[in-house]
Short mmCIF file of C-alpha atoms in Angstrom, two decimals:
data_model
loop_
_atom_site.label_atom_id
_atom_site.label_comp_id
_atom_site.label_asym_id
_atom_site.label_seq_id
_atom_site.Cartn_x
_atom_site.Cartn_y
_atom_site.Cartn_z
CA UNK A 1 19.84 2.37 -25.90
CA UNK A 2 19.96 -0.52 -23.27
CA UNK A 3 16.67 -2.84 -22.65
CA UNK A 4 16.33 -6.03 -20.56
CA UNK A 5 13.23 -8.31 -20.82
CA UNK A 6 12.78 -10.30 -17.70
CA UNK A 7 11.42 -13.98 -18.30
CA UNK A 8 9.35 -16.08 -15.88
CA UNK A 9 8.10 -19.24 -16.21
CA UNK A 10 5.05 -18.68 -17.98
CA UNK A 11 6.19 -15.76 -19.83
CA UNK A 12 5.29 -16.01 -23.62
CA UNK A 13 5.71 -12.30 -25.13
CA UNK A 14 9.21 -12.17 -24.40
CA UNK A 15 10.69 -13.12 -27.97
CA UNK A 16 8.30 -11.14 -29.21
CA UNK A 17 9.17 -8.17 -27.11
CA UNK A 18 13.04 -9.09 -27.75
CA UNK A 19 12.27 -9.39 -31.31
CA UNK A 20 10.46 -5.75 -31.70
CA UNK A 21 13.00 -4.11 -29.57
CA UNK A 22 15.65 -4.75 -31.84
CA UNK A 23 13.80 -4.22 -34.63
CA UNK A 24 13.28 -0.60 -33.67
CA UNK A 25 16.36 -0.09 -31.68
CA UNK A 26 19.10 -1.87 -33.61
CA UNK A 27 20.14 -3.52 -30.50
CA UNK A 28 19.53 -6.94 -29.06
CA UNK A 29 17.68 -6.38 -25.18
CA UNK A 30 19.06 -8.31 -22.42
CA UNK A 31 17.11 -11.18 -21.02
CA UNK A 32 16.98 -11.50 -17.55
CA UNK A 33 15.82 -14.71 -16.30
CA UNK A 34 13.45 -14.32 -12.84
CA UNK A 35 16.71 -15.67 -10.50
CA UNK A 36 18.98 -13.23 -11.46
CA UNK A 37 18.87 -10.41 -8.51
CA UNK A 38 21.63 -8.76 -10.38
CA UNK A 39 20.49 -6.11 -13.34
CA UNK A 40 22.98 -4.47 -15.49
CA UNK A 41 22.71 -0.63 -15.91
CA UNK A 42 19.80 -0.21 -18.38
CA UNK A 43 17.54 2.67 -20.00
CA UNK A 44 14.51 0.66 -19.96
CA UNK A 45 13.40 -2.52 -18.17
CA UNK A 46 10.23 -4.58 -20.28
CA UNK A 47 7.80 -6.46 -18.52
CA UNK A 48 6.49 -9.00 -21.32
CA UNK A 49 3.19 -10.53 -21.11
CA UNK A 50 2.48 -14.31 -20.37
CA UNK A 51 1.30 -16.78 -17.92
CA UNK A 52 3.70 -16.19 -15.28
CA UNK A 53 4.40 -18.96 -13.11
CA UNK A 54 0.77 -20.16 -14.10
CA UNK A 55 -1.24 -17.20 -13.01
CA UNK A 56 -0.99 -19.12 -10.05
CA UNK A 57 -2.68 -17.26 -6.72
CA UNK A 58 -3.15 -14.31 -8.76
CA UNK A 59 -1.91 -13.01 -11.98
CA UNK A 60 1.31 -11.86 -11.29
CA UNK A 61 1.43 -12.26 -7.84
CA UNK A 62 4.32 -14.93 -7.62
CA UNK A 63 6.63 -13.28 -10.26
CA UNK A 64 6.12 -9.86 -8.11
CA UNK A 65 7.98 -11.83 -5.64
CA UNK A 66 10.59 -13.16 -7.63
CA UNK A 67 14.21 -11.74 -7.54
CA UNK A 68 14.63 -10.55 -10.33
CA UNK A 69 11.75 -7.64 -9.34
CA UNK A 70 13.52 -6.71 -6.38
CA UNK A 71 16.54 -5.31 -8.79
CA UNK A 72 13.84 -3.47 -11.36
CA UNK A 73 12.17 -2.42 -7.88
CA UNK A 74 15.75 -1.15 -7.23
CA UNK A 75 15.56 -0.01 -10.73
CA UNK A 76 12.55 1.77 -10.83
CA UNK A 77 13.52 3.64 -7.13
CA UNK A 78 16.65 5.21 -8.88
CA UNK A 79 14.12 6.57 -11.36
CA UNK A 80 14.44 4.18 -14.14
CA UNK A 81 11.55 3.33 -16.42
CA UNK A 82 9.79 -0.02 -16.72
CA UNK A 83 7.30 -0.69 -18.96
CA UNK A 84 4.93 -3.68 -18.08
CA UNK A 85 2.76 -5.12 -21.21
CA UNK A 86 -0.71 -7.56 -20.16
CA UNK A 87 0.82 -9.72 -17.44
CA UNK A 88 4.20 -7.62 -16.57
CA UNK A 89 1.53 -4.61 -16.10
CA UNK A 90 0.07 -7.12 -13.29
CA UNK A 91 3.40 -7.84 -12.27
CA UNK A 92 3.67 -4.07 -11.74
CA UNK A 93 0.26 -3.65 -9.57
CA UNK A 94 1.74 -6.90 -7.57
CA UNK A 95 4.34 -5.08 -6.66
CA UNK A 96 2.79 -1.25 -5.57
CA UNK A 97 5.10 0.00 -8.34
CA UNK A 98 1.74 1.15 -10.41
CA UNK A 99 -1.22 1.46 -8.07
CA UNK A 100 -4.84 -0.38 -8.43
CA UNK A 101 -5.60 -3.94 -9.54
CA UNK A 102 -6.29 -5.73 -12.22
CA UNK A 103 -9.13 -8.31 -12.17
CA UNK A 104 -11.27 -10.93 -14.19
CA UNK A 105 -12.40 -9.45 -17.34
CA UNK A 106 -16.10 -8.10 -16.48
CA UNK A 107 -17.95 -11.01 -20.07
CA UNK A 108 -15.65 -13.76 -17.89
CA UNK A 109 -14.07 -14.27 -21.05
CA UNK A 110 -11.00 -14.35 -22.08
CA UNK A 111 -11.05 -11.43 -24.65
CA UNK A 112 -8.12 -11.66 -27.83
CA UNK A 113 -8.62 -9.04 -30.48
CA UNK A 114 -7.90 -6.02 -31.71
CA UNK A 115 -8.76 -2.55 -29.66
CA UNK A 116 -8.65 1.29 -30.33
CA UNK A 117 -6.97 3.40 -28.28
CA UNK A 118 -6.76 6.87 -27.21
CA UNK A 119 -3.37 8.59 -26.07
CA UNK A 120 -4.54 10.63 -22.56
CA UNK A 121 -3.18 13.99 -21.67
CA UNK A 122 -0.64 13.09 -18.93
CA UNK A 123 1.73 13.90 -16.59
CA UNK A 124 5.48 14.41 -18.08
CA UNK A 125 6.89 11.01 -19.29
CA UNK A 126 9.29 10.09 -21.39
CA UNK A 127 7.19 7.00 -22.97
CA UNK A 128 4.44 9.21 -24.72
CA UNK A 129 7.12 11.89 -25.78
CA UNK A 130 6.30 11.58 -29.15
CA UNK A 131 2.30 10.37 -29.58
CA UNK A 132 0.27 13.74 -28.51
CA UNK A 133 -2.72 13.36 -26.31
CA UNK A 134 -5.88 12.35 -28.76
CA UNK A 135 -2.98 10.02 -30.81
CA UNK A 136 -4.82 6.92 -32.09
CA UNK A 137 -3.48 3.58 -31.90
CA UNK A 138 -4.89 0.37 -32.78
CA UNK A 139 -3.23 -2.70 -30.57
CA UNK A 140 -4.44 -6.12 -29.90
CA UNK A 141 -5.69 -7.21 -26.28
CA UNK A 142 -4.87 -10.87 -25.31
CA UNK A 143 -6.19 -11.42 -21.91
CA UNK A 144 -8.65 -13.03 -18.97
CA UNK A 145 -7.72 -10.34 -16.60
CA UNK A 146 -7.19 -7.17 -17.51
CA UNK A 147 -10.66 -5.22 -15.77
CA UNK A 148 -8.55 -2.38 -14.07
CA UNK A 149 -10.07 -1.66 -10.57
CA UNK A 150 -9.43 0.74 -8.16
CA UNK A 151 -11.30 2.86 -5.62
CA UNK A 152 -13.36 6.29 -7.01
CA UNK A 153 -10.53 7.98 -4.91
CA UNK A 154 -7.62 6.36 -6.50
CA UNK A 155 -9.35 6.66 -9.95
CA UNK A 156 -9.58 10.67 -8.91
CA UNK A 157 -6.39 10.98 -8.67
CA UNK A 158 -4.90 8.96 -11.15
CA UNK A 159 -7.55 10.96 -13.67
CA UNK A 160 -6.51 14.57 -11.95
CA UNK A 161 -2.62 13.47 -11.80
CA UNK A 162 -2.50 13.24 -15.73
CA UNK A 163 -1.48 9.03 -14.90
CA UNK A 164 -4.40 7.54 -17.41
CA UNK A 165 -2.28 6.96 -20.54
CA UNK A 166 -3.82 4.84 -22.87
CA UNK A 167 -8.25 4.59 -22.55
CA UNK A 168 -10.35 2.30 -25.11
CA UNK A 169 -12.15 3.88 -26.89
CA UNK A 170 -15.36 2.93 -30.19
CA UNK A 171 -13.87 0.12 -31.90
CA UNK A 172 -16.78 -1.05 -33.88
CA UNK A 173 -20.35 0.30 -32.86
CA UNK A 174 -21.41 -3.54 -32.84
CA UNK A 175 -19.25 -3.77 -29.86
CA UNK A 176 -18.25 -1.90 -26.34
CA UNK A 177 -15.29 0.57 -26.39
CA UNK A 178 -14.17 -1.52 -23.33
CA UNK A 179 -13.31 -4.89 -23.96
CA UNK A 180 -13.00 -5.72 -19.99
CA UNK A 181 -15.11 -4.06 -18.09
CA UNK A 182 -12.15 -2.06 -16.94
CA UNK A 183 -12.64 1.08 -14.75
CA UNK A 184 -13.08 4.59 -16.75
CA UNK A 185 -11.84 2.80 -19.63
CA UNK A 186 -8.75 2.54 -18.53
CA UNK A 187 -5.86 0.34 -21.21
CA UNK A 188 -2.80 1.83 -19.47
CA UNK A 189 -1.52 4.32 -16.63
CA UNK A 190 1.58 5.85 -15.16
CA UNK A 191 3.67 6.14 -12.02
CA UNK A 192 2.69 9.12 -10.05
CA UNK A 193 6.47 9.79 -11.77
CA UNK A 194 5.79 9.30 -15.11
CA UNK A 195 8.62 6.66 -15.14
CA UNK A 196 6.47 3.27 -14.74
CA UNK A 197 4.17 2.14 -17.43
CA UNK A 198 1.41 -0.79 -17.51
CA UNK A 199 -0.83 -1.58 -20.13
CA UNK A 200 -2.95 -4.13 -21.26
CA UNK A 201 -2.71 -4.50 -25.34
CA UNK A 202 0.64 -5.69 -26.87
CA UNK A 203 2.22 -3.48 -28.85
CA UNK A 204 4.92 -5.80 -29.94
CA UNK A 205 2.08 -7.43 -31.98
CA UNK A 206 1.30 -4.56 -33.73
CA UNK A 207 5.18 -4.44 -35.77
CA UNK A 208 3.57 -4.37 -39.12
CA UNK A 209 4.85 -6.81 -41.16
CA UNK A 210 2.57 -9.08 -41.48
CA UNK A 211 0.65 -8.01 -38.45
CA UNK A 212 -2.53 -5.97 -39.41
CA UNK A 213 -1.80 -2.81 -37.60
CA UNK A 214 1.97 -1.14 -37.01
CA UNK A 215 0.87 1.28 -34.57
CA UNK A 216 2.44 -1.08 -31.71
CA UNK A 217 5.88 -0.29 -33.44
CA UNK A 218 4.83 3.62 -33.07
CA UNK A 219 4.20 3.44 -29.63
CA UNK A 220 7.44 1.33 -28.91
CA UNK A 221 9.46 3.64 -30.91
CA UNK A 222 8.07 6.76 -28.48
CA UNK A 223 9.14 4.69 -25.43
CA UNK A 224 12.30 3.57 -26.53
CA UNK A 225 13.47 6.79 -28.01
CA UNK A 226 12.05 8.89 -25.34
CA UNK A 227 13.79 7.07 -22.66
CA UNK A 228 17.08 7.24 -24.16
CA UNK A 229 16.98 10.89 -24.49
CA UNK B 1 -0.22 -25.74 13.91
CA UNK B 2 -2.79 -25.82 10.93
CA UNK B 3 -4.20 -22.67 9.85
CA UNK B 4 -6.86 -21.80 7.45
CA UNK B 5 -7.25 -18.62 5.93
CA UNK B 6 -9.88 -17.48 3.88
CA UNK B 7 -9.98 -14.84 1.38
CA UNK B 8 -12.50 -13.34 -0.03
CA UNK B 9 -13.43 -9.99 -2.17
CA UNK B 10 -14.17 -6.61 -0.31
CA UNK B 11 -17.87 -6.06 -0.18
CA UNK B 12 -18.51 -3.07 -2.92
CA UNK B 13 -15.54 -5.34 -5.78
CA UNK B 14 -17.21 -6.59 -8.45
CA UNK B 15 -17.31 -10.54 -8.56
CA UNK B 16 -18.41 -11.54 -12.16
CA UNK B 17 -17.93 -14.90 -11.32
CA UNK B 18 -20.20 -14.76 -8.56
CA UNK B 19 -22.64 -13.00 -10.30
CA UNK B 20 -22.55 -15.76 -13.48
CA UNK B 21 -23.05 -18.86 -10.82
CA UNK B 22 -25.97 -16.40 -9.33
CA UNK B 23 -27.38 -16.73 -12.52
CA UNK B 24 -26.73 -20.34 -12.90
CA UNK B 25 -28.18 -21.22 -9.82
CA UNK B 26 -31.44 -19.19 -10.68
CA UNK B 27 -31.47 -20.99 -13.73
CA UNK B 28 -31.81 -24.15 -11.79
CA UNK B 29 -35.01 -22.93 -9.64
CA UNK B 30 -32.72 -21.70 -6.99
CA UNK B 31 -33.72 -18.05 -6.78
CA UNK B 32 -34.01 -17.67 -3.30
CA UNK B 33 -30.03 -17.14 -3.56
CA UNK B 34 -28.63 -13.89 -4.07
CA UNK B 35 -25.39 -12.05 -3.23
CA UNK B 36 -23.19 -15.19 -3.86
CA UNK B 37 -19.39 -14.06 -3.67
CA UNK B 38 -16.40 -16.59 -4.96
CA UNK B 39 -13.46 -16.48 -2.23
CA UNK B 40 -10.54 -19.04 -2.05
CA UNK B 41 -9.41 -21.60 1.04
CA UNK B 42 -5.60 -21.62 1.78
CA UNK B 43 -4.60 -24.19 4.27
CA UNK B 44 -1.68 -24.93 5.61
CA UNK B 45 0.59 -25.86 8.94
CA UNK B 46 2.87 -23.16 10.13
CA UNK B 47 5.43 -24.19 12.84
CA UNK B 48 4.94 -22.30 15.94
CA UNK B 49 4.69 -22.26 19.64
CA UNK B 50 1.46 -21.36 19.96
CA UNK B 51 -1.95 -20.38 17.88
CA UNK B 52 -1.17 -16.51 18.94
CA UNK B 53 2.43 -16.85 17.20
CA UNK B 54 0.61 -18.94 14.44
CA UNK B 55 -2.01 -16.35 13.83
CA UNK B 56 0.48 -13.65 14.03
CA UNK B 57 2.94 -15.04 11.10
CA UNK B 58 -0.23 -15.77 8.79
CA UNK B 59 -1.31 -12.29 9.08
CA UNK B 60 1.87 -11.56 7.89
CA UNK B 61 1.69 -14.23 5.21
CA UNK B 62 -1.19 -12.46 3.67
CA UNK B 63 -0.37 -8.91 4.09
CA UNK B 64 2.52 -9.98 2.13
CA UNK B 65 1.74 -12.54 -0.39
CA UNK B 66 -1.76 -13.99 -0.20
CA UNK B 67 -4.06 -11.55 -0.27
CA UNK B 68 -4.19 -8.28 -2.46
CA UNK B 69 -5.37 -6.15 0.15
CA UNK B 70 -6.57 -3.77 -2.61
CA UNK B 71 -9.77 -6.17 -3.21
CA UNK B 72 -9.46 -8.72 -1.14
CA UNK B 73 -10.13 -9.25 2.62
CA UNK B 74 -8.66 -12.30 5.13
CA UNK B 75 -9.88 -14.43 7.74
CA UNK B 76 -7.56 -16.60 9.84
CA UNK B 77 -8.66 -19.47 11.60
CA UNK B 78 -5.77 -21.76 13.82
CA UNK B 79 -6.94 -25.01 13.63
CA UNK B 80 -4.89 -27.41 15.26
CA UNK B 81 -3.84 -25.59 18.66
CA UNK B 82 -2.39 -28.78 20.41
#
């Protein structure tokens, strides 16, 4: 099982990332650092959350740019999967590897807590191999912008396509299933593949542990076995 | 040649910002205004024969970079045509 974490400037979930991958794995993940062009042969490439070069322009919109993506672009053509988490999933929309946008959360606020989520019935893809659709998970969010938009169209088809993975759902009935605003609900979707994964919560902080949930290690440990299969 | 572009969100995009000055501004007496959108400014000189060319490679700038298309639209103004 090979991984590489990229790291921009900004980037602040990569130890983290690093740090659960092992953990789970047994093996240390490559970091890439946002010059390199060149990516060694991997099963997985992580997209860890952050500030990326500021959040400057837009969230993610610089880093989308950077060399590094052109080799997981490469990547990603050949078929390989990339997960995105929070800021690499806007790194992924920057990019047209996942389509739609992510904007300013709908309260203005940046929102930092934990969420419930529901496993959708998708498309075939090695990430959700092991969490049936209706799966539970319970994963912190830690963001400003993280309101997924896209036209009724694209939402159509991303709904009828089986690429909604992850949806908020009732948390605590003194607040909103959806912490953002975000269309349908939406936490997390797929490439029209099934090979490309963004989502908003961090699973890495959700290892158990010390950490209140350890359902982030559950869904790590689907996407990191299935894609070594 | 100095261009400004201006970006700003496709009518039908949700602007919460807009809509929390909206309220800030009615809050002040102002609520004769309504339908106030946030956009951004980008200025900046691009080196080329002539405001056509100019225009040209800033359209490209944006389709590219500066503006995500998906919400946002772009206006491009040459400036400085001498």
């Amino acid at each position: 099982m090979r991984s590489a974490i990229l790291i921009f400037p900004g980037s602040n979930c990569d130890r983290d990332m690093m740090v659960a991958v092992e953990r789970i794995t047994g093996r240390r993940p490559a970091l890439v650092w946002h010059k390199d062009s060149q990516l060694d042969p991997v099963d997985i490439v992580i997209i860890p959350g952050g500030f990326s070069f500021g959040d400057y322009l837009r969230c993610g919109a610089l880093a989308a740019r950077a060399p590094a993506m052109e080799a997981v672009i490469d990547h990603a053509s050949r078929g390989g999967a990339v997960l995105g988490v929070c800021n690499g999933f806007q790194i992924l929309l920057e990019t047209g590897l996942l389509p739609g946008t992510l904007v300013r959360n709908g309260g203005l606020k940046f929102v930092c807590r934990e969420v419930r989520l529901a496993v959708q019935e998708t498309l075939e893809t090695p990430f959700l191999d092991d969490l049936s659709s209706g799966t539970e998970l319970r994963i912190p969010v830690a963001h400003n912008e993280g309101n997924y938009f896209a036209d009724d169209a694209l939402l159509d088809s991303l709904e009828e396509g089986g690429q909604i993975a992850l949806r908020y759902i009732e948390n605590d009935p003194t607040r909103t299933a959806n912490p953002n605003g975000s269309a349908r609900n939406i936490a997390g979707i797929l490439s029209a593949n099934g090979r490309v994964m963004g989502m908003m919560p961090h699973p890495e902080r959700a290892m158990g542990n010390g950490h209140p949930s350890e359902d982030g290690r559950k869904f790590l440990t689907s996407v990191l076995e299935g894609v070594a299969r | 040649m100095q261009v400004k572009i201006n970006i700003s969100l496709k009518t039908g995009v949700l602007d919460p910002q807009g809509r929390a000055v909206e309220n800030a501004l009615s809050g002040l007496g102002f609520t004769d205004a309504s339908q106030v959108r946030i956009g951004k400014q980008i200025t900046l000189d691009i080196d080329a024969e002539d405001s056509a060319r100019a225009e040209q490679r800033a359209a490209r700038m944006c389709e590219s970079l500066l503006a995500n298309t998906v919400i946002e639209d772009y206006s491009i103004e040459v400036i400085d045509a001498s």
